[in-house]
Amino acid sequence: MITDSSPLRLSLRGITKRYPGCVANNKIDLDIHAGDIHALLGENGAGKSTLMKVIYGLVKPDEGDVLWEGEPVAIKDPAFARQMGIGMVFQHFSLFDTLTVTENIALALGKEAGDLPSLAKKIKAVSEKYGMTIQPDRLVHSLSVGERQRVEIVRCLVQDIKLLILDEPTSVLTPQEVDTLFETLRQLASEGCSILFISHKLQEVKALCHRATVLRAGEVSGHCLTENEDAASLARMMVGADTPITATFAKQFGTEPVLQVKQLSIPSESHFGMSLKDINLTVNAGEIVGIAGVAGNGQEELLASLSGETLSPPGTLFFKGQDVAQRRPNHRRALGLGFVPEERLGRGAIPDMSLTENSLLTGFLMNLLRKGFVHWNRTRNFTDRINNEFQVKTAGREATANSLSGGNLQKFIIGREILQQPDILVAAHPTWGVDIGAATAIHKALIALRNQGAAILVVSEDIDELFLIADRIGAICDGRISPLTPTEHASIEIVGRQMAGDFQAAS
Amino acid sequence: MDIDLITNILYAMVRTGTPLLIVALGELICEKSGVLNLGQEGMMLMGAVIGFIATLTTGSLVLGFALAMLSGVLMSLIFGLITQELFANQVATGLALTIFGTGLSAFIGAGFVGKPVQGLDPIFIPVLTDLPLIGRMLFGQDLLVYLSFVIFGGVYWFINHSRAGLMLKAVGENPDSAHAIGLPVFRIRYLAIIFGGAMAGLAGGYLSLAYTPLWVENMSSGRGWIALALVVFASWKAERVLLGAWLFGLMSILHLVFQGLGVAISPNLLAILPYLATIVVLVMLSRDKLNNRLVAPVSLGRPFYAKS
């Protein structure tokens, strides 16, 4: 057990970083002891990423001091941080797809990497010691997301590491993989390595970490020992006093099939893609179906075939009994489809265009066109309705899409689709990166749409979210979809096994 | 065809392909770092004219080649400054560099058109030169051709076997990740741009000091552009760049040979051959769509901003 008597490894004193228009970090203090597993908690936009980039030398703070083992240091760049013994596992991996595992690790190590064959041996030895088997000569693009994360971690471990920073490491893992990761981290900590674990998942923080520092709006809202707190009190520190943080929704079942996928198989066109294999799926009017899964298991391909970006073989996709497999996206929208894509900027909205123009993009069927001309007044009114009803924080309807924060843009896109009253809504990661208050609002809007009789399919990596809103639940793995189970009868453990490809788990 | 003719064709093939090989290897390194410099033609012309004037006025070929490379480097630094520091669009900047180089070289060289200079002499390597067929091709060339062999070997080794080459590829594939793990993205890209400039300048110098030792306006006649196409169709592989450059050389010679043999095809049509054949062959080599996605530098042409 870690006590205050363990030597201090890293101390931050009064770290402040300002960006134009916002203060990302305001006078942050943080102490991490040797062998401590320390959580950095906070919502998206609370300043976690900026703070960890300060520690790793990617961002220079405007004010404040960094003390490393009691000595003041200026961490000028990532290479310097690594020399000191700081390693970092990024949320969006910093790996190179076309290089092998060994080459990737050699790149980060610099000259100390030595020759590749002996480095490969070292990688194998380290990865086995910590129970994270990886094959050094594999090309990175052929690895699963979980394996890539192991490469990132092993890359930190092959050098002498004293502080390991992990940025939302569990968002890409199945529940079982999360357990394995936690074992590795505990083993590391018991050997004296300090770990800074960045997350917004409270249960995980409670399960793994000894201490937590909670950030809210760029400031420290609390330091605590996790054993003295529960999930609700931690959440309260994250969001403040006046935001609703919990909700439960009654489950319901539809009977009339609205969206049907029958024996859909689409071979992948690229090395980096995933083939869809014999997918059968029915979503009824008045229910929400949730599909869990680790990124890269065919979600992207499934979503593209539902939206119409990829056409499917005839007879595989039906809206309200009508074969739409060969229909283009606009046609499908005219038949009552609403679609919230995974990628907000680029697919969901055009970055450099105003919100008004972006609302026209999919809302054109809302009587916004007049003989081929745009009815700008109606379009502006529609945009204002989205912004008001979904509380989009923006400088106004003429603000460009890329000027909005991720969460606000998500609210805008969800609002744009829901206000069109679709019969079928397909939504990918509806609350990804959205703060707790806004996530609750989005969940309520989805439930309201369901209660009006819409058929809703939600694809998400957040299992907790699916259990909260979905009426039936399943998982996608390796391009296949598991049988669906009523959420009331499903457990996280079963869905976790389905996410790993064990589809027998349902029965 | 008798054996002497074939020996001579092979000799001329390598000689003709050399400027293309040098400039394409420079561009290959540049593109591997994720930078697309369309200014090859302009940098070559500047190298050609400056190298020619230097040798004509001083009589020193060494100084001529050195200044040819230097002028290529200076041109590439203009490109580097505009695209890496000011984040201008690489395609537009490269095009502008070519137009600038074409015009400036014509202006500087206006008074030197048609003047003769003593070009580079071949160096015969004893015994080896007399080998049948390949003797003259590989061992009876001038110093710059030998140098192009060395540059090819160096680039091949650098890309495939050196740690620095790994860093170069990493920067070209994902500059954000490279920055995050501590690689000096800007320095690597600048060095790659400078190497590309030096090679383009050297290739230009070869044209005006060895291949045809005189200065004519626009004398690179599209080789810079062919080099760009060559790198793409060669799937960013050094050995295929060599193959493509020599193929281009072979076809350039063949059209002269055909004319000499009295083949009844319009010489204008024959003059298209090198361009056509080079592209056709390399397109066939690179038609594997899946493989291409793996070989192309992913960030090619995209600017990199270090966020702080």
mmCIF file of N, CA and C in Angstrom, chain A residues 114-228:
data_model
loop_
_atom_site.group_PDB
_atom_site.id
_atom_site.type_symbol
_atom_site.label_atom_id
_atom_site.label_comp_id
_atom_site.label_asym_id
_atom_site.label_seq_id
_atom_site.Cartn_x
_atom_site.Cartn_y
_atom_site.Cartn_z
ATOM 1 N N GLY A 114 19.823 0.180 -30.146
ATOM 2 C CA GLY A 114 20.752 -0.862 -30.586
ATOM 3 C C GLY A 114 20.274 -1.487 -31.887
ATOM 4 N N ASP A 115 20.818 -2.669 -32.222
ATOM 5 C CA ASP A 115 20.417 -3.275 -33.487
ATOM 6 C C ASP A 115 19.055 -3.947 -33.327
ATOM 7 N N LEU A 116 18.346 -4.077 -34.461
ATOM 8 C CA LEU A 116 16.957 -4.523 -34.406
ATOM 9 C C LEU A 116 16.786 -5.948 -33.859
ATOM 10 N N PRO A 117 17.615 -6.925 -34.264
ATOM 11 C CA PRO A 117 17.389 -8.280 -33.736
ATOM 12 C C PRO A 117 17.468 -8.358 -32.208
ATOM 13 N N SER A 118 18.451 -7.663 -31.604
ATOM 14 C CA SER A 118 18.541 -7.780 -30.144
ATOM 15 C C SER A 118 17.422 -6.986 -29.474
ATOM 16 N N LEU A 119 16.977 -5.904 -30.146
ATOM 17 C CA LEU A 119 15.833 -5.167 -29.601
ATOM 18 C C LEU A 119 14.588 -6.054 -29.637
ATOM 19 N N ALA A 120 14.421 -6.800 -30.739
ATOM 20 C CA ALA A 120 13.258 -7.689 -30.855
ATOM 21 C C ALA A 120 13.238 -8.687 -29.704
ATOM 22 N N LYS A 121 14.420 -9.227 -29.343
ATOM 23 C CA LYS A 121 14.483 -10.178 -28.220
ATOM 24 C C LYS A 121 14.051 -9.506 -26.922
ATOM 25 N N LYS A 122 14.542 -8.276 -26.756
ATOM 26 C CA LYS A 122 14.215 -7.538 -25.534
ATOM 27 C C LYS A 122 12.703 -7.295 -25.455
ATOM 28 N N ILE A 123 12.118 -6.919 -26.605
ATOM 29 C CA ILE A 123 10.676 -6.658 -26.647
ATOM 30 C C ILE A 123 9.901 -7.898 -26.232
ATOM 31 N N LYS A 124 10.323 -9.047 -26.759
ATOM 32 C CA LYS A 124 9.642 -10.298 -26.441
ATOM 33 C C LYS A 124 9.736 -10.591 -24.949
ATOM 34 N N ALA A 125 10.957 -10.396 -24.420
ATOM 35 C CA ALA A 125 11.164 -10.693 -22.999
ATOM 36 C C ALA A 125 10.285 -9.789 -22.126
ATOM 37 N N VAL A 126 10.320 -8.479 -22.413
ATOM 38 C CA VAL A 126 9.541 -7.535 -21.602
ATOM 39 C C VAL A 126 8.051 -7.830 -21.725
ATOM 40 N N SER A 127 7.585 -8.099 -22.954
ATOM 41 C CA SER A 127 6.149 -8.286 -23.141
ATOM 42 C C SER A 127 5.679 -9.545 -22.414
ATOM 43 N N GLU A 128 6.530 -10.572 -22.357
ATOM 44 C CA GLU A 128 6.116 -11.779 -21.646
ATOM 45 C C GLU A 128 6.143 -11.577 -20.133
ATOM 46 N N LYS A 129 7.149 -10.810 -19.683
ATOM 47 C CA LYS A 129 7.247 -10.553 -18.243
ATOM 48 C C LYS A 129 5.963 -9.904 -17.711
ATOM 49 N N TYR A 130 5.378 -9.004 -18.504
ATOM 50 C CA TYR A 130 4.201 -8.285 -18.033
ATOM 51 C C TYR A 130 2.905 -8.843 -18.616
ATOM 52 N N GLY A 131 2.968 -10.058 -19.162
ATOM 53 C CA GLY A 131 1.742 -10.701 -19.630
ATOM 54 C C GLY A 131 1.074 -9.994 -20.794
ATOM 55 N N MET A 132 1.864 -9.380 -21.668
ATOM 56 C CA MET A 132 1.278 -8.706 -22.818
ATOM 57 C C MET A 132 1.955 -9.201 -24.094
ATOM 58 N N THR A 133 1.655 -10.417 -24.496
ATOM 59 C CA THR A 133 2.359 -11.025 -25.619
ATOM 60 C C THR A 133 2.202 -10.195 -26.894
ATOM 61 N N ILE A 134 3.329 -9.855 -27.502
ATOM 62 C CA ILE A 134 3.273 -9.258 -28.841
ATOM 63 C C ILE A 134 4.381 -9.865 -29.691
ATOM 64 N N GLN A 135 4.135 -9.924 -30.998
ATOM 65 C CA GLN A 135 5.145 -10.464 -31.907
ATOM 66 C C GLN A 135 5.904 -9.308 -32.531
ATOM 67 N N PRO A 136 7.208 -9.237 -32.293
ATOM 68 C CA PRO A 136 7.989 -8.058 -32.693
ATOM 69 C C PRO A 136 8.031 -7.818 -34.202
ATOM 70 N N ASP A 137 7.889 -8.888 -35.020
ATOM 71 C CA ASP A 137 8.086 -8.670 -36.458
ATOM 72 C C ASP A 137 6.790 -8.419 -37.210
ATOM 73 N N ARG A 138 5.670 -8.302 -36.489
ATOM 74 C CA ARG A 138 4.405 -8.013 -37.186
ATOM 75 C C ARG A 138 4.361 -6.554 -37.625
ATOM 76 N N LEU A 139 3.703 -6.311 -38.781
ATOM 77 C CA LEU A 139 3.457 -4.925 -39.192
ATOM 78 C C LEU A 139 2.308 -4.374 -38.348
ATOM 79 N N VAL A 140 2.429 -3.120 -37.946
ATOM 80 C CA VAL A 140 1.463 -2.586 -36.995
ATOM 81 C C VAL A 140 0.047 -2.559 -37.556
ATOM 82 N N HIS A 141 -0.101 -2.329 -38.868
ATOM 83 C CA HIS A 141 -1.469 -2.233 -39.392
ATOM 84 C C HIS A 141 -2.213 -3.555 -39.298
ATOM 85 N N SER A 142 -1.480 -4.672 -39.098
ATOM 86 C CA SER A 142 -2.158 -5.963 -39.003
ATOM 87 C C SER A 142 -2.558 -6.283 -37.564
ATOM 88 N N LEU A 143 -2.270 -5.389 -36.629
ATOM 89 C CA LEU A 143 -2.583 -5.657 -35.221
ATOM 90 C C LEU A 143 -3.965 -5.128 -34.864
ATOM 91 N N SER A 144 -4.612 -5.778 -33.893
ATOM 92 C CA SER A 144 -5.876 -5.255 -33.389
ATOM 93 C C SER A 144 -5.590 -4.032 -32.521
ATOM 94 N N VAL A 145 -6.653 -3.314 -32.192
ATOM 95 C CA VAL A 145 -6.472 -2.102 -31.405
ATOM 96 C C VAL A 145 -5.862 -2.415 -30.039
ATOM 97 N N GLY A 146 -6.323 -3.517 -29.433
ATOM 98 C CA GLY A 146 -5.771 -3.903 -28.134
ATOM 99 C C GLY A 146 -4.285 -4.216 -28.228
ATOM 100 N N GLU A 147 -3.905 -4.895 -29.319
ATOM 101 C CA GLU A 147 -2.487 -5.233 -29.503
ATOM 102 C C GLU A 147 -1.644 -3.974 -29.721
ATOM 103 N N ARG A 148 -2.228 -3.012 -30.442
ATOM 104 C CA ARG A 148 -1.483 -1.762 -30.651
ATOM 105 C C ARG A 148 -1.216 -1.070 -29.326
ATOM 106 N N GLN A 149 -2.218 -1.137 -28.443
ATOM 107 C CA GLN A 149 -2.007 -0.502 -27.150
ATOM 108 C C GLN A 149 -0.867 -1.187 -26.396
ATOM 109 N N ARG A 150 -0.815 -2.536 -26.515
ATOM 110 C CA ARG A 150 0.290 -3.242 -25.864
ATOM 111 C C ARG A 150 1.628 -2.771 -26.417
ATOM 112 N N VAL A 151 1.680 -2.561 -27.736
ATOM 113 C CA VAL A 151 2.935 -2.082 -28.324
ATOM 114 C C VAL A 151 3.319 -0.742 -27.699
ATOM 115 N N GLU A 152 2.317 0.132 -27.541
ATOM 116 C CA GLU A 152 2.596 1.437 -26.944
ATOM 117 C C GLU A 152 3.130 1.283 -25.519
ATOM 118 N N ILE A 153 2.527 0.353 -24.791
ATOM 119 C CA ILE A 153 2.949 0.189 -23.401
ATOM 120 C C ILE A 153 4.348 -0.430 -23.347
ATOM 121 N N VAL A 154 4.551 -1.488 -24.155
ATOM 122 C CA VAL A 154 5.867 -2.139 -24.165
ATOM 123 C C VAL A 154 6.943 -1.144 -24.588
ATOM 124 N N ARG A 155 6.579 -0.255 -25.508
ATOM 125 C CA ARG A 155 7.535 0.764 -25.939
ATOM 126 C C ARG A 155 8.019 1.598 -24.747
ATOM 127 N N CYS A 156 7.124 1.835 -23.806
ATOM 128 C CA CYS A 156 7.533 2.579 -22.615
ATOM 129 C C CYS A 156 8.353 1.689 -21.679
ATOM 130 N N LEU A 157 8.011 0.392 -21.634
ATOM 131 C CA LEU A 157 8.621 -0.480 -20.646
ATOM 132 C C LEU A 157 10.031 -0.937 -21.007
ATOM 133 N N VAL A 158 10.375 -0.941 -22.307
ATOM 134 C CA VAL A 158 11.713 -1.426 -22.656
ATOM 135 C C VAL A 158 12.782 -0.457 -22.188
ATOM 136 N N GLN A 159 12.404 0.761 -21.857
ATOM 137 C CA GLN A 159 13.397 1.633 -21.259
ATOM 138 C C GLN A 159 13.129 1.743 -19.755
ATOM 139 N N ASP A 160 14.028 2.362 -19.078
ATOM 140 C CA ASP A 160 13.932 2.472 -17.643
ATOM 141 C C ASP A 160 12.824 3.460 -17.302
ATOM 142 N N ILE A 161 11.676 2.938 -16.864
ATOM 143 C CA ILE A 161 10.535 3.850 -16.722
ATOM 144 C C ILE A 161 10.199 4.103 -15.266
ATOM 145 N N LYS A 162 9.913 5.373 -14.972
ATOM 146 C CA LYS A 162 9.565 5.737 -13.597
ATOM 147 C C LYS A 162 8.157 6.289 -13.489
ATOM 148 N N LEU A 163 7.634 6.823 -14.604
ATOM 149 C CA LEU A 163 6.267 7.338 -14.592
ATOM 150 C C LEU A 163 5.627 6.998 -15.924
ATOM 151 N N LEU A 164 4.527 6.257 -15.855
ATOM 152 C CA LEU A 164 3.812 5.875 -17.076
ATOM 153 C C LEU A 164 2.478 6.619 -17.106
ATOM 154 N N ILE A 165 2.253 7.372 -18.192
ATOM 155 C CA ILE A 165 1.003 8.112 -18.337
ATOM 156 C C ILE A 165 0.129 7.378 -19.342
ATOM 157 N N LEU A 166 -1.104 7.082 -18.969
ATOM 158 C CA LEU A 166 -2.011 6.426 -19.912
ATOM 159 C C LEU A 166 -3.238 7.308 -20.120
ATOM 160 N N ASP A 167 -3.510 7.648 -21.374
ATOM 161 C CA ASP A 167 -4.622 8.547 -21.688
ATOM 162 C C ASP A 167 -5.832 7.730 -22.119
ATOM 163 N N GLU A 168 -6.838 7.651 -21.282
ATOM 164 C CA GLU A 168 -8.071 6.916 -21.561
ATOM 165 C C GLU A 168 -7.769 5.548 -22.172
ATOM 166 N N PRO A 169 -6.958 4.729 -21.496
ATOM 167 C CA PRO A 169 -6.501 3.493 -22.155
ATOM 168 C C PRO A 169 -7.593 2.456 -22.334
ATOM 169 N N THR A 170 -8.668 2.533 -21.562
ATOM 170 C CA THR A 170 -9.648 1.441 -21.622
ATOM 171 C C THR A 170 -10.726 1.666 -22.663
ATOM 172 N N SER A 171 -10.728 2.842 -23.290
ATOM 173 C CA SER A 171 -11.825 3.131 -24.220
ATOM 174 C C SER A 171 -11.778 2.226 -25.436
ATOM 175 N N VAL A 172 -10.637 1.587 -25.692
ATOM 176 C CA VAL A 172 -10.521 0.752 -26.886
ATOM 177 C C VAL A 172 -10.476 -0.738 -26.537
ATOM 178 N N LEU A 173 -10.759 -1.090 -25.288
ATOM 179 C CA LEU A 173 -10.588 -2.482 -24.874
ATOM 180 C C LEU A 173 -11.908 -3.143 -24.491
ATOM 181 N N THR A 174 -11.944 -4.475 -24.616
ATOM 182 C CA THR A 174 -13.081 -5.213 -24.083
ATOM 183 C C THR A 174 -12.921 -5.282 -22.572
ATOM 184 N N PRO A 175 -14.017 -5.567 -21.841
ATOM 185 C CA PRO A 175 -13.900 -5.635 -20.370
ATOM 186 C C PRO A 175 -12.824 -6.628 -19.919
ATOM 187 N N GLN A 176 -12.700 -7.750 -20.638
ATOM 188 C CA GLN A 176 -11.680 -8.734 -20.247
ATOM 189 C C GLN A 176 -10.272 -8.183 -20.477
ATOM 190 N N GLU A 177 -10.094 -7.476 -21.597
ATOM 191 C CA GLU A 177 -8.783 -6.878 -21.864
ATOM 192 C C GLU A 177 -8.453 -5.813 -20.815
ATOM 193 N N VAL A 178 -9.500 -5.128 -20.351
ATOM 194 C CA VAL A 178 -9.286 -4.125 -19.304
ATOM 195 C C VAL A 178 -8.714 -4.793 -18.046
ATOM 196 N N ASP A 179 -9.261 -5.959 -17.687
ATOM 197 C CA ASP A 179 -8.761 -6.670 -16.509
ATOM 198 C C ASP A 179 -7.279 -7.010 -16.660
ATOM 199 N N THR A 180 -6.912 -7.506 -17.849
ATOM 200 C CA THR A 180 -5.507 -7.845 -18.096
ATOM 201 C C THR A 180 -4.626 -6.621 -17.962
ATOM 202 N N LEU A 181 -5.087 -5.506 -18.548
ATOM 203 C CA LEU A 181 -4.309 -4.265 -18.471
ATOM 204 C C LEU A 181 -4.098 -3.857 -17.019
ATOM 205 N N PHE A 182 -5.171 -3.951 -16.222
ATOM 206 C CA PHE A 182 -5.072 -3.529 -14.822
ATOM 207 C C PHE A 182 -4.056 -4.397 -14.072
ATOM 208 N N GLU A 183 -4.048 -5.706 -14.375
ATOM 209 C CA GLU A 183 -3.066 -6.592 -13.749
ATOM 210 C C GLU A 183 -1.640 -6.101 -14.043
ATOM 211 N N THR A 184 -1.405 -5.800 -15.329
ATOM 212 C CA THR A 184 -0.086 -5.313 -15.738
ATOM 213 C C THR A 184 0.279 -4.038 -14.980
ATOM 214 N N LEU A 185 -0.695 -3.122 -14.883
ATOM 215 C CA LEU A 185 -0.404 -1.836 -14.237
ATOM 216 C C LEU A 185 -0.120 -2.022 -12.746
ATOM 217 N N ARG A 186 -0.857 -2.951 -12.118
ATOM 218 C CA ARG A 186 -0.609 -3.197 -10.689
ATOM 219 C C ARG A 186 0.781 -3.785 -10.484
ATOM 220 N N GLN A 187 1.166 -4.699 -11.409
ATOM 221 C CA GLN A 187 2.495 -5.304 -11.315
ATOM 222 C C GLN A 187 3.576 -4.214 -11.438
ATOM 223 N N LEU A 188 3.370 -3.315 -12.389
ATOM 224 C CA LEU A 188 4.323 -2.225 -12.592
ATOM 225 C C LEU A 188 4.436 -1.364 -11.348
ATOM 226 N N ALA A 189 3.270 -1.014 -10.784
ATOM 227 C CA ALA A 189 3.258 -0.133 -9.623
ATOM 228 C C ALA A 189 3.962 -0.807 -8.448
ATOM 229 N N SER A 190 3.766 -2.138 -8.306
ATOM 230 C CA SER A 190 4.391 -2.837 -7.184
ATOM 231 C C SER A 190 5.909 -2.843 -7.333
ATOM 232 N N GLU A 191 6.390 -2.634 -8.567
ATOM 233 C CA GLU A 191 7.837 -2.551 -8.763
ATOM 234 C C GLU A 191 8.349 -1.118 -8.588
ATOM 235 N N GLY A 192 7.459 -0.203 -8.220
ATOM 236 C CA GLY A 192 7.898 1.150 -7.901
ATOM 237 C C GLY A 192 7.643 2.177 -8.980
ATOM 238 N N CYS A 193 7.075 1.745 -10.107
ATOM 239 C CA CYS A 193 6.774 2.692 -11.178
ATOM 240 C C CYS A 193 5.507 3.466 -10.799
ATOM 241 N N SER A 194 5.514 4.763 -11.034
ATOM 242 C CA SER A 194 4.305 5.560 -10.793
ATOM 243 C C SER A 194 3.454 5.543 -12.049
ATOM 244 N N ILE A 195 2.150 5.570 -11.841
ATOM 245 C CA ILE A 195 1.251 5.537 -12.999
ATOM 246 C C ILE A 195 0.243 6.665 -12.893
ATOM 247 N N LEU A 196 0.119 7.415 -13.984
ATOM 248 C CA LEU A 196 -0.905 8.456 -14.042
ATOM 249 C C LEU A 196 -1.957 7.980 -15.030
ATOM 250 N N PHE A 197 -3.153 7.739 -14.516
ATOM 251 C CA PHE A 197 -4.204 7.081 -15.277
ATOM 252 C C PHE A 197 -5.294 8.105 -15.566
ATOM 253 N N ILE A 198 -5.424 8.448 -16.838
ATOM 254 C CA ILE A 198 -6.383 9.488 -17.196
ATOM 255 C C ILE A 198 -7.669 8.846 -17.657
ATOM 256 N N SER A 199 -8.779 9.280 -17.102
ATOM 257 C CA SER A 199 -10.025 8.594 -17.407
ATOM 258 C C SER A 199 -11.208 9.469 -17.050
ATOM 259 N N HIS A 200 -12.372 9.098 -17.605
ATOM 260 C CA HIS A 200 -13.589 9.684 -17.065
ATOM 261 C C HIS A 200 -14.536 8.581 -16.608
ATOM 262 N N LYS A 201 -14.005 7.338 -16.561
ATOM 263 C CA LYS A 201 -14.843 6.223 -16.119
ATOM 264 C C LYS A 201 -14.598 5.966 -14.638
ATOM 265 N N LEU A 202 -15.628 6.248 -13.837
ATOM 266 C CA LEU A 202 -15.444 6.285 -12.396
ATOM 267 C C LEU A 202 -15.211 4.907 -11.796
ATOM 268 N N GLN A 203 -15.922 3.895 -12.305
ATOM 269 C CA GLN A 203 -15.767 2.552 -11.749
ATOM 270 C C GLN A 203 -14.329 2.075 -11.900
ATOM 271 N N GLU A 204 -13.761 2.330 -13.081
ATOM 272 C CA GLU A 204 -12.389 1.897 -13.327
ATOM 273 C C GLU A 204 -11.420 2.580 -12.383
ATOM 274 N N VAL A 205 -11.643 3.874 -12.207
ATOM 275 C CA VAL A 205 -10.756 4.626 -11.329
ATOM 276 C C VAL A 205 -10.821 4.049 -9.924
ATOM 277 N N LYS A 206 -12.029 3.733 -9.483
ATOM 278 C CA LYS A 206 -12.177 3.152 -8.149
ATOM 279 C C LYS A 206 -11.506 1.785 -8.058
ATOM 280 N N ALA A 207 -11.625 1.010 -9.143
ATOM 281 C CA ALA A 207 -11.070 -0.343 -9.125
ATOM 282 C C ALA A 207 -9.552 -0.349 -9.148
ATOM 283 N N LEU A 208 -8.942 0.604 -9.825
ATOM 284 C CA LEU A 208 -7.498 0.538 -10.068
ATOM 285 C C LEU A 208 -6.672 1.494 -9.211
ATOM 286 N N CYS A 209 -7.162 2.716 -9.032
ATOM 287 C CA CYS A 209 -6.266 3.779 -8.571
ATOM 288 C C CYS A 209 -6.300 3.957 -7.060
ATOM 289 N N HIS A 210 -5.173 4.413 -6.497
ATOM 290 C CA HIS A 210 -5.089 4.699 -5.064
ATOM 291 C C HIS A 210 -5.596 6.093 -4.753
ATOM 292 N N ARG A 211 -5.177 7.035 -5.609
ATOM 293 C CA ARG A 211 -5.556 8.424 -5.386
ATOM 294 C C ARG A 211 -6.137 8.995 -6.655
ATOM 295 N N ALA A 212 -6.838 10.100 -6.509
ATOM 296 C CA ALA A 212 -7.366 10.756 -7.699
ATOM 297 C C ALA A 212 -7.262 12.255 -7.558
ATOM 298 N N THR A 213 -6.992 12.904 -8.676
ATOM 299 C CA THR A 213 -7.091 14.352 -8.752
ATOM 300 C C THR A 213 -8.179 14.645 -9.778
ATOM 301 N N VAL A 214 -9.151 15.441 -9.376
ATOM 302 C CA VAL A 214 -10.284 15.696 -10.262
ATOM 303 C C VAL A 214 -10.179 17.110 -10.820
ATOM 304 N N LEU A 215 -10.329 17.228 -12.116
ATOM 305 C CA LEU A 215 -10.301 18.540 -12.755
ATOM 306 C C LEU A 215 -11.701 18.914 -13.214
ATOM 307 N N ARG A 216 -11.993 20.208 -13.097
ATOM 308 C CA ARG A 216 -13.244 20.706 -13.670
ATOM 309 C C ARG A 216 -12.982 22.082 -14.253
ATOM 310 N N ALA A 217 -13.284 22.237 -15.520
ATOM 311 C CA ALA A 217 -13.120 23.520 -16.218
ATOM 312 C C ALA A 217 -11.720 24.099 -16.007
ATOM 313 N N GLY A 218 -10.705 23.245 -16.088
ATOM 314 C CA GLY A 218 -9.336 23.722 -16.028
ATOM 315 C C GLY A 218 -8.771 23.898 -14.643
ATOM 316 N N GLU A 219 -9.577 23.629 -13.606
ATOM 317 C CA GLU A 219 -9.088 23.807 -12.238
ATOM 318 C C GLU A 219 -9.230 22.503 -11.453
ATOM 319 N N VAL A 220 -8.411 22.375 -10.404
ATOM 320 C CA VAL A 220 -8.538 21.199 -9.549
ATOM 321 C C VAL A 220 -9.785 21.358 -8.701
ATOM 322 N N SER A 221 -10.709 20.384 -8.815
ATOM 323 C CA SER A 221 -11.898 20.489 -7.975
ATOM 324 C C SER A 221 -11.796 19.539 -6.790
ATOM 325 N N GLY A 222 -10.740 18.742 -6.724
ATOM 326 C CA GLY A 222 -10.552 17.918 -5.534
ATOM 327 C C GLY A 222 -9.410 16.933 -5.675
ATOM 328 N N HIS A 223 -8.715 16.668 -4.531
ATOM 329 C CA HIS A 223 -7.765 15.567 -4.433
ATOM 330 C C HIS A 223 -8.391 14.578 -3.476
ATOM 331 N N CYS A 224 -8.288 13.293 -3.749
ATOM 332 C CA CYS A 224 -8.882 12.357 -2.806
ATOM 333 C C CYS A 224 -8.222 11.001 -2.872
ATOM 334 N N LEU A 225 -8.475 10.201 -1.824
ATOM 335 C CA LEU A 225 -8.136 8.783 -1.844
ATOM 336 C C LEU A 225 -9.364 8.075 -2.382
ATOM 337 N N THR A 226 -9.190 7.234 -3.394
ATOM 338 C CA THR A 226 -10.378 6.675 -4.038
ATOM 339 C C THR A 226 -11.157 5.772 -3.097
ATOM 340 N N GLU A 227 -10.474 5.157 -2.103
ATOM 341 C CA GLU A 227 -11.217 4.258 -1.209
ATOM 342 C C GLU A 227 -12.216 5.016 -0.320
ATOM 343 N N ASN A 228 -12.010 6.328 -0.182
ATOM 344 C CA ASN A 228 -12.935 7.108 0.644
ATOM 345 C C ASN A 228 -14.113 7.666 -0.150
#
